[in-house]
Amino acid sequence: SAICTDEKNIWQRAITVGAGAGIGAVMLPEKLGLDDEPVAKNTQVKTLTVGYYLFGALATAAIFKAISK
């Protein structure tokens, strides 16, 4: 995982990677000719999509920190 390369700045990397992936999931489907309705139906769905990716990245960082002790 790009988040877990080492423990230095793991939280900043998790936030950056999670937010970037979430924003990409919302913005890229239309540009790629895919159906964007499941992730970009309205502002609430867009916010939740980014939030899910961000939560997943933070969970990954937390698990990595827990098992690397």
PDB file of N, CA, C and O in Angstrom:
ATOM      1  N   SER A   1       0.833  -1.186   0.000  1.00  0.00           N
ATOM      2  CA  SER A   1       0.000   0.000   0.000  1.00  0.00           C
ATOM      3  C   SER A   1       0.876   1.247   0.000  1.00  0.00           C
ATOM      4  O   SER A   1       1.920   1.289   0.645  1.00  0.00           O
ATOM      5  N   ALA A   2       0.472   2.259  -0.696  1.00  0.00           N
ATOM      6  CA  ALA A   2       1.216   3.522  -0.733  1.00  0.00           C
ATOM      7  C   ALA A   2       1.244   4.186   0.635  1.00  0.00           C
ATOM      8  O   ALA A   2       2.120   4.989   0.924  1.00  0.00           O
ATOM      9  N   ILE A   3       0.302   3.850   1.474  1.00  0.00           N
ATOM     10  CA  ILE A   3       0.225   4.448   2.799  1.00  0.00           C
ATOM     11  C   ILE A   3       1.283   3.860   3.719  1.00  0.00           C
ATOM     12  O   ILE A   3       1.857   4.545   4.546  1.00  0.00           O
ATOM     13  N   CYS A   4       1.562   2.588   3.582  1.00  0.00           N
ATOM     14  CA  CYS A   4       2.361   1.855   4.559  1.00  0.00           C
ATOM     15  C   CYS A   4       3.807   1.630   4.141  1.00  0.00           C
ATOM     16  O   CYS A   4       4.374   0.582   4.432  1.00  0.00           O
ATOM     17  N   THR A   5       4.425   2.580   3.488  1.00  0.00           N
ATOM     18  CA  THR A   5       5.818   2.397   3.109  1.00  0.00           C
ATOM     19  C   THR A   5       6.735   2.500   4.316  1.00  0.00           C
ATOM     20  O   THR A   5       7.757   1.831   4.374  1.00  0.00           O
ATOM     21  N   ASP A   6       6.406   3.321   5.286  1.00  0.00           N
ATOM     22  CA  ASP A   6       7.085   3.401   6.573  1.00  0.00           C
ATOM     23  C   ASP A   6       6.189   4.174   7.533  1.00  0.00           C
ATOM     24  O   ASP A   6       5.130   4.644   7.162  1.00  0.00           O
ATOM     25  N   GLU A   7       6.625   4.289   8.785  1.00  0.00           N
ATOM     26  CA  GLU A   7       5.766   4.934   9.782  1.00  0.00           C
ATOM     27  C   GLU A   7       5.890   6.455   9.798  1.00  0.00           C
ATOM     28  O   GLU A   7       5.102   7.119  10.459  1.00  0.00           O
ATOM     29  N   LYS A   8       6.846   7.001   9.082  1.00  0.00           N
ATOM     30  CA  LYS A   8       7.019   8.453   9.083  1.00  0.00           C
ATOM     31  C   LYS A   8       5.900   9.105   8.259  1.00  0.00           C
ATOM     32  O   LYS A   8       5.655   8.730   7.116  1.00  0.00           O
ATOM     33  N   ASN A   9       5.225  10.066   8.844  1.00  0.00           N
ATOM     34  CA  ASN A   9       4.142  10.809   8.182  1.00  0.00           C
ATOM     35  C   ASN A   9       3.020   9.913   7.675  1.00  0.00           C
ATOM     36  O   ASN A   9       2.383  10.213   6.672  1.00  0.00           O
ATOM     37  N   ILE A  10       2.751   8.823   8.367  1.00  0.00           N
ATOM     38  CA  ILE A  10       1.743   7.870   7.889  1.00  0.00           C
ATOM     39  C   ILE A  10       0.353   8.498   7.833  1.00  0.00           C
ATOM     40  O   ILE A  10      -0.415   8.236   6.911  1.00  0.00           O
ATOM     41  N   TRP A  11       0.030   9.352   8.801  1.00  0.00           N
ATOM     42  CA  TRP A  11      -1.312   9.949   8.827  1.00  0.00           C
ATOM     43  C   TRP A  11      -1.492  10.947   7.694  1.00  0.00           C
ATOM     44  O   TRP A  11      -2.543  10.989   7.065  1.00  0.00           O
ATOM     45  N   GLN A  12      -0.473  11.741   7.420  1.00  0.00           N
ATOM     46  CA  GLN A  12      -0.560  12.689   6.308  1.00  0.00           C
ATOM     47  C   GLN A  12      -0.689  11.941   4.987  1.00  0.00           C
ATOM     48  O   GLN A  12      -1.448  12.341   4.105  1.00  0.00           O
ATOM     49  N   ARG A  13       0.072  10.859   4.821  1.00  0.00           N
ATOM     50  CA  ARG A  13      -0.023  10.066   3.594  1.00  0.00           C
ATOM     51  C   ARG A  13      -1.395   9.424   3.463  1.00  0.00           C
ATOM     52  O   ARG A  13      -1.965   9.378   2.377  1.00  0.00           O
ATOM     53  N   ALA A  14      -1.940   8.936   4.579  1.00  0.00           N
ATOM     54  CA  ALA A  14      -3.259   8.305   4.541  1.00  0.00           C
ATOM     55  C   ALA A  14      -4.324   9.315   4.111  1.00  0.00           C
ATOM     56  O   ALA A  14      -5.180   9.007   3.276  1.00  0.00           O
ATOM     57  N   ILE A  15      -4.258  10.512   4.657  1.00  0.00           N
ATOM     58  CA  ILE A  15      -5.224  11.551   4.291  1.00  0.00           C
ATOM     59  C   ILE A  15      -5.072  11.925   2.818  1.00  0.00           C
ATOM     60  O   ILE A  15      -6.062  12.028   2.088  1.00  0.00           O
ATOM     61  N   THR A  16      -3.844  12.093   2.373  1.00  0.00           N
ATOM     62  CA  THR A  16      -3.599  12.478   0.983  1.00  0.00           C
ATOM     63  C   THR A  16      -4.061  11.390   0.013  1.00  0.00           C
ATOM     64  O   THR A  16      -4.766  11.675  -0.966  1.00  0.00           O
ATOM     65  N   VAL A  17      -3.685  10.158   0.281  1.00  0.00           N
ATOM     66  CA  VAL A  17      -4.045   9.056  -0.605  1.00  0.00           C
ATOM     67  C   VAL A  17      -5.556   8.811  -0.579  1.00  0.00           C
ATOM     68  O   VAL A  17      -6.190   8.628  -1.623  1.00  0.00           O
ATOM     69  N   GLY A  18      -6.156   8.824   0.603  1.00  0.00           N
ATOM     70  CA  GLY A  18      -7.596   8.586   0.719  1.00  0.00           C
ATOM     71  C   GLY A  18      -8.416   9.666   0.037  1.00  0.00           C
ATOM     72  O   GLY A  18      -9.350   9.372  -0.716  1.00  0.00           O
ATOM     73  N   ALA A  19      -8.061  10.921   0.298  1.00  0.00           N
ATOM     74  CA  ALA A  19      -8.797  12.027  -0.326  1.00  0.00           C
ATOM     75  C   ALA A  19      -8.589  12.018  -1.842  1.00  0.00           C
ATOM     76  O   ALA A  19      -9.531  12.219  -2.609  1.00  0.00           O
ATOM     77  N   GLY A  20      -7.364  11.764  -2.275  1.00  0.00           N
ATOM     78  CA  GLY A  20      -7.082  11.719  -3.709  1.00  0.00           C
ATOM     79  C   GLY A  20      -7.846  10.609  -4.410  1.00  0.00           C
ATOM     80  O   GLY A  20      -8.408  10.810  -5.494  1.00  0.00           O
ATOM     81  N   ALA A  21      -7.894   9.445  -3.785  1.00  0.00           N
ATOM     82  CA  ALA A  21      -8.637   8.323  -4.380  1.00  0.00           C
ATOM     83  C   ALA A  21     -10.136   8.623  -4.415  1.00  0.00           C
ATOM     84  O   ALA A  21     -10.815   8.322  -5.398  1.00  0.00           O
ATOM     85  N   GLY A  22     -10.648   9.216  -3.348  1.00  0.00           N
ATOM     86  CA  GLY A  22     -12.075   9.552  -3.309  1.00  0.00           C
ATOM     87  C   GLY A  22     -12.455  10.588  -4.345  1.00  0.00           C
ATOM     88  O   GLY A  22     -13.465  10.453  -5.043  1.00  0.00           O
ATOM     89  N   ILE A  23     -11.634  11.625  -4.462  1.00  0.00           N
ATOM     90  CA  ILE A  23     -11.899  12.665  -5.465  1.00  0.00           C
ATOM     91  C   ILE A  23     -11.800  12.069  -6.870  1.00  0.00           C
ATOM     92  O   ILE A  23     -12.613  12.356  -7.740  1.00  0.00           O
ATOM     93  N   GLY A  24     -10.821  11.208  -7.074  1.00  0.00           N
ATOM     94  CA  GLY A  24     -10.691  10.539  -8.362  1.00  0.00           C
ATOM     95  C   GLY A  24     -11.892   9.660  -8.676  1.00  0.00           C
ATOM     96  O   GLY A  24     -12.368   9.623  -9.813  1.00  0.00           O
ATOM     97  N   ALA A  25     -12.408   8.970  -7.650  1.00  0.00           N
ATOM     98  CA  ALA A  25     -13.577   8.112  -7.853  1.00  0.00           C
ATOM     99  C   ALA A  25     -14.812   8.919  -8.244  1.00  0.00           C
ATOM    100  O   ALA A  25     -15.672   8.431  -8.967  1.00  0.00           O
ATOM    101  N   VAL A  26     -14.880  10.155  -7.778  1.00  0.00           N
ATOM    102  CA  VAL A  26     -16.027  11.009  -8.105  1.00  0.00           C
ATOM    103  C   VAL A  26     -15.853  11.689  -9.461  1.00  0.00           C
ATOM    104  O   VAL A  26     -16.792  11.793 -10.243  1.00  0.00           O
ATOM    105  N   MET A  27     -14.633  12.133  -9.771  1.00  0.00           N
ATOM    106  CA  MET A  27     -14.417  12.963 -10.957  1.00  0.00           C
ATOM    107  C   MET A  27     -14.078  12.178 -12.223  1.00  0.00           C
ATOM    108  O   MET A  27     -14.416  12.617 -13.317  1.00  0.00           O
ATOM    109  N   LEU A  28     -13.412  11.040 -12.094  1.00  0.00           N
ATOM    110  CA  LEU A  28     -12.904  10.357 -13.288  1.00  0.00           C
ATOM    111  C   LEU A  28     -13.913   9.548 -14.108  1.00  0.00           C
ATOM    112  O   LEU A  28     -13.745   9.459 -15.328  1.00  0.00           O
ATOM    113  N   PRO A  29     -14.923   8.916 -13.525  1.00  0.00           N
ATOM    114  CA  PRO A  29     -15.795   8.077 -14.360  1.00  0.00           C
ATOM    115  C   PRO A  29     -16.377   8.784 -15.577  1.00  0.00           C
ATOM    116  O   PRO A  29     -16.368   8.229 -16.680  1.00  0.00           O
ATOM    117  N   GLU A  30     -16.856   9.996 -15.393  1.00  0.00           N
ATOM    118  CA  GLU A  30     -17.443  10.722 -16.535  1.00  0.00           C
ATOM    119  C   GLU A  30     -16.390  10.990 -17.612  1.00  0.00           C
ATOM    120  O   GLU A  30     -16.649  10.821 -18.800  1.00  0.00           O
ATOM    121  N   LYS A  31     -15.193  11.365 -17.179  1.00  0.00           N
ATOM    122  CA  LYS A  31     -14.118  11.649 -18.141  1.00  0.00           C
ATOM    123  C   LYS A  31     -13.658  10.396 -18.887  1.00  0.00           C
ATOM    124  O   LYS A  31     -13.151  10.474 -19.990  1.00  0.00           O
ATOM    125  N   LEU A  32     -13.857   9.238 -18.253  1.00  0.00           N
ATOM    126  CA  LEU A  32     -13.476   7.977 -18.878  1.00  0.00           C
ATOM    127  C   LEU A  32     -14.618   7.330 -19.658  1.00  0.00           C
ATOM    128  O   LEU A  32     -14.483   6.222 -20.163  1.00  0.00           O
ATOM    129  N   GLY A  33     -15.742   8.016 -19.728  1.00  0.00           N
ATOM    130  CA  GLY A  33     -16.891   7.499 -20.466  1.00  0.00           C
ATOM    131  C   GLY A  33     -17.687   6.453 -19.705  1.00  0.00           C
ATOM    132  O   GLY A  33     -18.429   5.682 -20.300  1.00  0.00           O
ATOM    133  N   LEU A  34     -17.534   6.420 -18.387  1.00  0.00           N
ATOM    134  CA  LEU A  34     -18.259   5.466 -17.560  1.00  0.00           C
ATOM    135  C   LEU A  34     -19.464   6.149 -16.914  1.00  0.00           C
ATOM    136  O   LEU A  34     -19.546   7.368 -16.860  1.00  0.00           O
ATOM    137  N   ASP A  35     -20.356   5.356 -16.386  1.00  0.00           N
ATOM    138  CA  ASP A  35     -21.536   5.885 -15.698  1.00  0.00           C
ATOM    139  C   ASP A  35     -21.101   6.416 -14.333  1.00  0.00           C
ATOM    140  O   ASP A  35     -20.651   5.658 -13.478  1.00  0.00           O
ATOM    141  N   ASP A  36     -21.251   7.712 -14.119  1.00  0.00           N
ATOM    142  CA  ASP A  36     -20.824   8.312 -12.854  1.00  0.00           C
ATOM    143  C   ASP A  36     -21.963   8.466 -11.857  1.00  0.00           C
ATOM    144  O   ASP A  36     -21.750   8.925 -10.742  1.00  0.00           O
ATOM    145  N   GLU A  37     -23.170   8.046 -12.212  1.00  0.00           N
ATOM    146  CA  GLU A  37     -24.306   8.259 -11.320  1.00  0.00           C
ATOM    147  C   GLU A  37     -24.162   7.584  -9.959  1.00  0.00           C
ATOM    148  O   GLU A  37     -24.516   8.180  -8.942  1.00  0.00           O
ATOM    149  N   PRO A  38     -23.607   6.374  -9.849  1.00  0.00           N
ATOM    150  CA  PRO A  38     -23.501   5.763  -8.522  1.00  0.00           C
ATOM    151  C   PRO A  38     -22.639   6.561  -7.539  1.00  0.00           C
ATOM    152  O   PRO A  38     -22.860   6.493  -6.343  1.00  0.00           O
ATOM    153  N   VAL A  39     -21.671   7.318  -8.024  1.00  0.00           N
ATOM    154  CA  VAL A  39     -20.779   8.057  -7.117  1.00  0.00           C
ATOM    155  C   VAL A  39     -20.960   9.565  -7.189  1.00  0.00           C
ATOM    156  O   VAL A  39     -20.397  10.285  -6.368  1.00  0.00           O
ATOM    157  N   ALA A  40     -21.704  10.058  -8.158  1.00  0.00           N
ATOM    158  CA  ALA A  40     -21.832  11.506  -8.328  1.00  0.00           C
ATOM    159  C   ALA A  40     -23.279  11.941  -8.522  1.00  0.00           C
ATOM    160  O   ALA A  40     -23.551  12.950  -9.163  1.00  0.00           O
ATOM    161  N   LYS A  41     -24.201  11.199  -7.941  1.00  0.00           N
ATOM    162  CA  LYS A  41     -25.628  11.493  -8.111  1.00  0.00           C
ATOM    163  C   LYS A  41     -25.982  12.875  -7.571  1.00  0.00           C
ATOM    164  O   LYS A  41     -26.714  13.627  -8.197  1.00  0.00           O
ATOM    165  N   ASN A  42     -25.467  13.216  -6.390  1.00  0.00           N
ATOM    166  CA  ASN A  42     -25.700  14.524  -5.790  1.00  0.00           C
ATOM    167  C   ASN A  42     -24.545  14.841  -4.833  1.00  0.00           C
ATOM    168  O   ASN A  42     -23.644  14.021  -4.659  1.00  0.00           O
ATOM    169  N   THR A  43     -24.586  15.981  -4.225  1.00  0.00           N
ATOM    170  CA  THR A  43     -23.475  16.403  -3.364  1.00  0.00           C
ATOM    171  C   THR A  43     -23.292  15.472  -2.171  1.00  0.00           C
ATOM    172  O   THR A  43     -22.166  15.177  -1.778  1.00  0.00           O
ATOM    173  N   GLN A  44     -24.381  14.990  -1.615  1.00  0.00           N
ATOM    174  CA  GLN A  44     -24.278  14.088  -0.468  1.00  0.00           C
ATOM    175  C   GLN A  44     -23.558  12.794  -0.857  1.00  0.00           C
ATOM    176  O   GLN A  44     -22.686  12.318  -0.122  1.00  0.00           O
ATOM    177  N   VAL A  45     -23.908  12.233  -1.988  1.00  0.00           N
ATOM    178  CA  VAL A  45     -23.279  10.990  -2.445  1.00  0.00           C
ATOM    179  C   VAL A  45     -21.799  11.230  -2.752  1.00  0.00           C
ATOM    180  O   VAL A  45     -20.947  10.400  -2.417  1.00  0.00           O
ATOM    181  N   LYS A  46     -21.473  12.356  -3.361  1.00  0.00           N
ATOM    182  CA  LYS A  46     -20.066  12.682  -3.638  1.00  0.00           C
ATOM    183  C   LYS A  46     -19.276  12.777  -2.340  1.00  0.00           C
ATOM    184  O   LYS A  46     -18.170  12.243  -2.229  1.00  0.00           O
ATOM    185  N   THR A  47     -19.840  13.460  -1.347  1.00  0.00           N
ATOM    186  CA  THR A  47     -19.165  13.623  -0.058  1.00  0.00           C
ATOM    187  C   THR A  47     -18.975  12.278   0.629  1.00  0.00           C
ATOM    188  O   THR A  47     -17.900  11.991   1.174  1.00  0.00           O
ATOM    189  N   LEU A  48     -19.998  11.430   0.606  1.00  0.00           N
ATOM    190  CA  LEU A  48     -19.892  10.105   1.205  1.00  0.00           C
ATOM    191  C   LEU A  48     -18.844   9.250   0.494  1.00  0.00           C
ATOM    192  O   LEU A  48     -18.101   8.516   1.139  1.00  0.00           O
ATOM    193  N   THR A  49     -18.777   9.340  -0.818  1.00  0.00           N
ATOM    194  CA  THR A  49     -17.790   8.571  -1.580  1.00  0.00           C
ATOM    195  C   THR A  49     -16.381   8.953  -1.159  1.00  0.00           C
ATOM    196  O   THR A  49     -15.551   8.087  -0.863  1.00  0.00           O
ATOM    197  N   VAL A  50     -16.100  10.248  -1.119  1.00  0.00           N
ATOM    198  CA  VAL A  50     -14.772  10.707  -0.688  1.00  0.00           C
ATOM    199  C   VAL A  50     -14.531  10.278   0.757  1.00  0.00           C
ATOM    200  O   VAL A  50     -13.439   9.812   1.105  1.00  0.00           O
ATOM    201  N   GLY A  51     -15.546  10.393   1.598  1.00  0.00           N
ATOM    202  CA  GLY A  51     -15.413   9.994   2.998  1.00  0.00           C
ATOM    203  C   GLY A  51     -15.096   8.523   3.171  1.00  0.00           C
ATOM    204  O   GLY A  51     -14.287   8.145   4.023  1.00  0.00           O
ATOM    205  N   TYR A  52     -15.713   7.673   2.369  1.00  0.00           N
ATOM    206  CA  TYR A  52     -15.441   6.233   2.454  1.00  0.00           C
ATOM    207  C   TYR A  52     -13.992   5.928   2.092  1.00  0.00           C
ATOM    208  O   TYR A  52     -13.329   5.128   2.756  1.00  0.00           O
ATOM    209  N   TYR A  53     -13.501   6.540   1.047  1.00  0.00           N
ATOM    210  CA  TYR A  53     -12.101   6.326   0.665  1.00  0.00           C
ATOM    211  C   TYR A  53     -11.157   6.853   1.737  1.00  0.00           C
ATOM    212  O   TYR A  53     -10.149   6.218   2.068  1.00  0.00           O
ATOM    213  N   LEU A  54     -11.471   8.009   2.292  1.00  0.00           N
ATOM    214  CA  LEU A  54     -10.646   8.597   3.345  1.00  0.00           C
ATOM    215  C   LEU A  54     -10.664   7.698   4.586  1.00  0.00           C
ATOM    216  O   LEU A  54      -9.617   7.419   5.175  1.00  0.00           O
ATOM    217  N   PHE A  55     -11.835   7.226   4.969  1.00  0.00           N
ATOM    218  CA  PHE A  55     -11.942   6.325   6.120  1.00  0.00           C
ATOM    219  C   PHE A  55     -11.129   5.052   5.886  1.00  0.00           C
ATOM    220  O   PHE A  55     -10.432   4.571   6.790  1.00  0.00           O
ATOM    221  N   GLY A  56     -11.216   4.490   4.700  1.00  0.00           N
ATOM    222  CA  GLY A  56     -10.457   3.277   4.383  1.00  0.00           C
ATOM    223  C   GLY A  56      -8.956   3.488   4.484  1.00  0.00           C
ATOM    224  O   GLY A  56      -8.226   2.641   5.004  1.00  0.00           O
ATOM    225  N   ALA A  57      -8.488   4.633   4.015  1.00  0.00           N
ATOM    226  CA  ALA A  57      -7.059   4.933   4.092  1.00  0.00           C
ATOM    227  C   ALA A  57      -6.618   5.125   5.542  1.00  0.00           C
ATOM    228  O   ALA A  57      -5.558   4.646   5.944  1.00  0.00           O
ATOM    229  N   LEU A  58      -7.436   5.797   6.332  1.00  0.00           N
ATOM    230  CA  LEU A  58      -7.102   5.988   7.746  1.00  0.00           C
ATOM    231  C   LEU A  58      -7.144   4.666   8.508  1.00  0.00           C
ATOM    232  O   LEU A  58      -6.299   4.415   9.381  1.00  0.00           O
ATOM    233  N   ALA A  59      -8.089   3.804   8.177  1.00  0.00           N
ATOM    234  CA  ALA A  59      -8.151   2.482   8.804  1.00  0.00           C
ATOM    235  C   ALA A  59      -6.915   1.661   8.447  1.00  0.00           C
ATOM    236  O   ALA A  59      -6.338   0.980   9.301  1.00  0.00           O
ATOM    237  N   THR A  60      -6.483   1.743   7.203  1.00  0.00           N
ATOM    238  CA  THR A  60      -5.272   1.046   6.771  1.00  0.00           C
ATOM    239  C   THR A  60      -4.068   1.524   7.562  1.00  0.00           C
ATOM    240  O   THR A  60      -3.253   0.727   8.029  1.00  0.00           O
ATOM    241  N   ALA A  61      -3.943   2.839   7.731  1.00  0.00           N
ATOM    242  CA  ALA A  61      -2.822   3.403   8.485  1.00  0.00           C
ATOM    243  C   ALA A  61      -2.871   2.951   9.943  1.00  0.00           C
ATOM    244  O   ALA A  61      -1.840   2.596  10.527  1.00  0.00           O
ATOM    245  N   ALA A  62      -4.048   2.946  10.543  1.00  0.00           N
ATOM    246  CA  ALA A  62      -4.184   2.537  11.939  1.00  0.00           C
ATOM    247  C   ALA A  62      -3.812   1.063  12.125  1.00  0.00           C
ATOM    248  O   ALA A  62      -3.110   0.706  13.077  1.00  0.00           O
ATOM    249  N   ILE A  63      -4.262   0.220  11.213  1.00  0.00           N
ATOM    250  CA  ILE A  63      -3.925  -1.208  11.293  1.00  0.00           C
ATOM    251  C   ILE A  63      -2.426  -1.412  11.114  1.00  0.00           C
ATOM    252  O   ILE A  63      -1.793  -2.182  11.832  1.00  0.00           O
ATOM    253  N   PHE A  64      -1.843  -0.709  10.164  1.00  0.00           N
ATOM    254  CA  PHE A  64      -0.405  -0.820   9.934  1.00  0.00           C
ATOM    255  C   PHE A  64       0.381  -0.421  11.191  1.00  0.00           C
ATOM    256  O   PHE A  64       1.321  -1.105  11.593  1.00  0.00           O
ATOM    257  N   LYS A  65      -0.017   0.687  11.819  1.00  0.00           N
ATOM    258  CA  LYS A  65       0.662   1.128  13.039  1.00  0.00           C
ATOM    259  C   LYS A  65       0.492   0.109  14.154  1.00  0.00           C
ATOM    260  O   LYS A  65       1.426  -0.150  14.911  1.00  0.00           O
ATOM    261  N   ALA A  66      -0.685  -0.486  14.252  1.00  0.00           N
ATOM    262  CA  ALA A  66      -0.951  -1.463  15.317  1.00  0.00           C
ATOM    263  C   ALA A  66      -0.115  -2.736  15.150  1.00  0.00           C
ATOM    264  O   ALA A  66       0.397  -3.277  16.134  1.00  0.00           O
ATOM    265  N   ILE A  67       0.006  -3.204  13.909  1.00  0.00           N
ATOM    266  CA  ILE A  67       0.751  -4.468  13.719  1.00  0.00           C
ATOM    267  C   ILE A  67       2.254  -4.268  13.595  1.00  0.00           C
ATOM    268  O   ILE A  67       3.002  -5.213  13.681  1.00  0.00           O
ATOM    269  N   SER A  68       2.716  -3.020  13.416  1.00  0.00           N
ATOM    270  CA  SER A  68       4.157  -2.810  13.317  1.00  0.00           C
ATOM    271  C   SER A  68       4.825  -2.578  14.664  1.00  0.00           C
ATOM    272  O   SER A  68       6.010  -2.404  14.696  1.00  0.00           O
ATOM    273  N   LYS A  69       4.058  -2.583  15.720  1.00  0.00           N
ATOM    274  CA  LYS A  69       4.670  -2.363  17.049  1.00  0.00           C
ATOM    275  C   LYS A  69       5.366  -3.605  17.512  1.00  0.00           C
ATOM    276  O   LYS A  69       5.126  -4.691  17.215  1.00  0.00           O
TER     277      LYS A  69
END
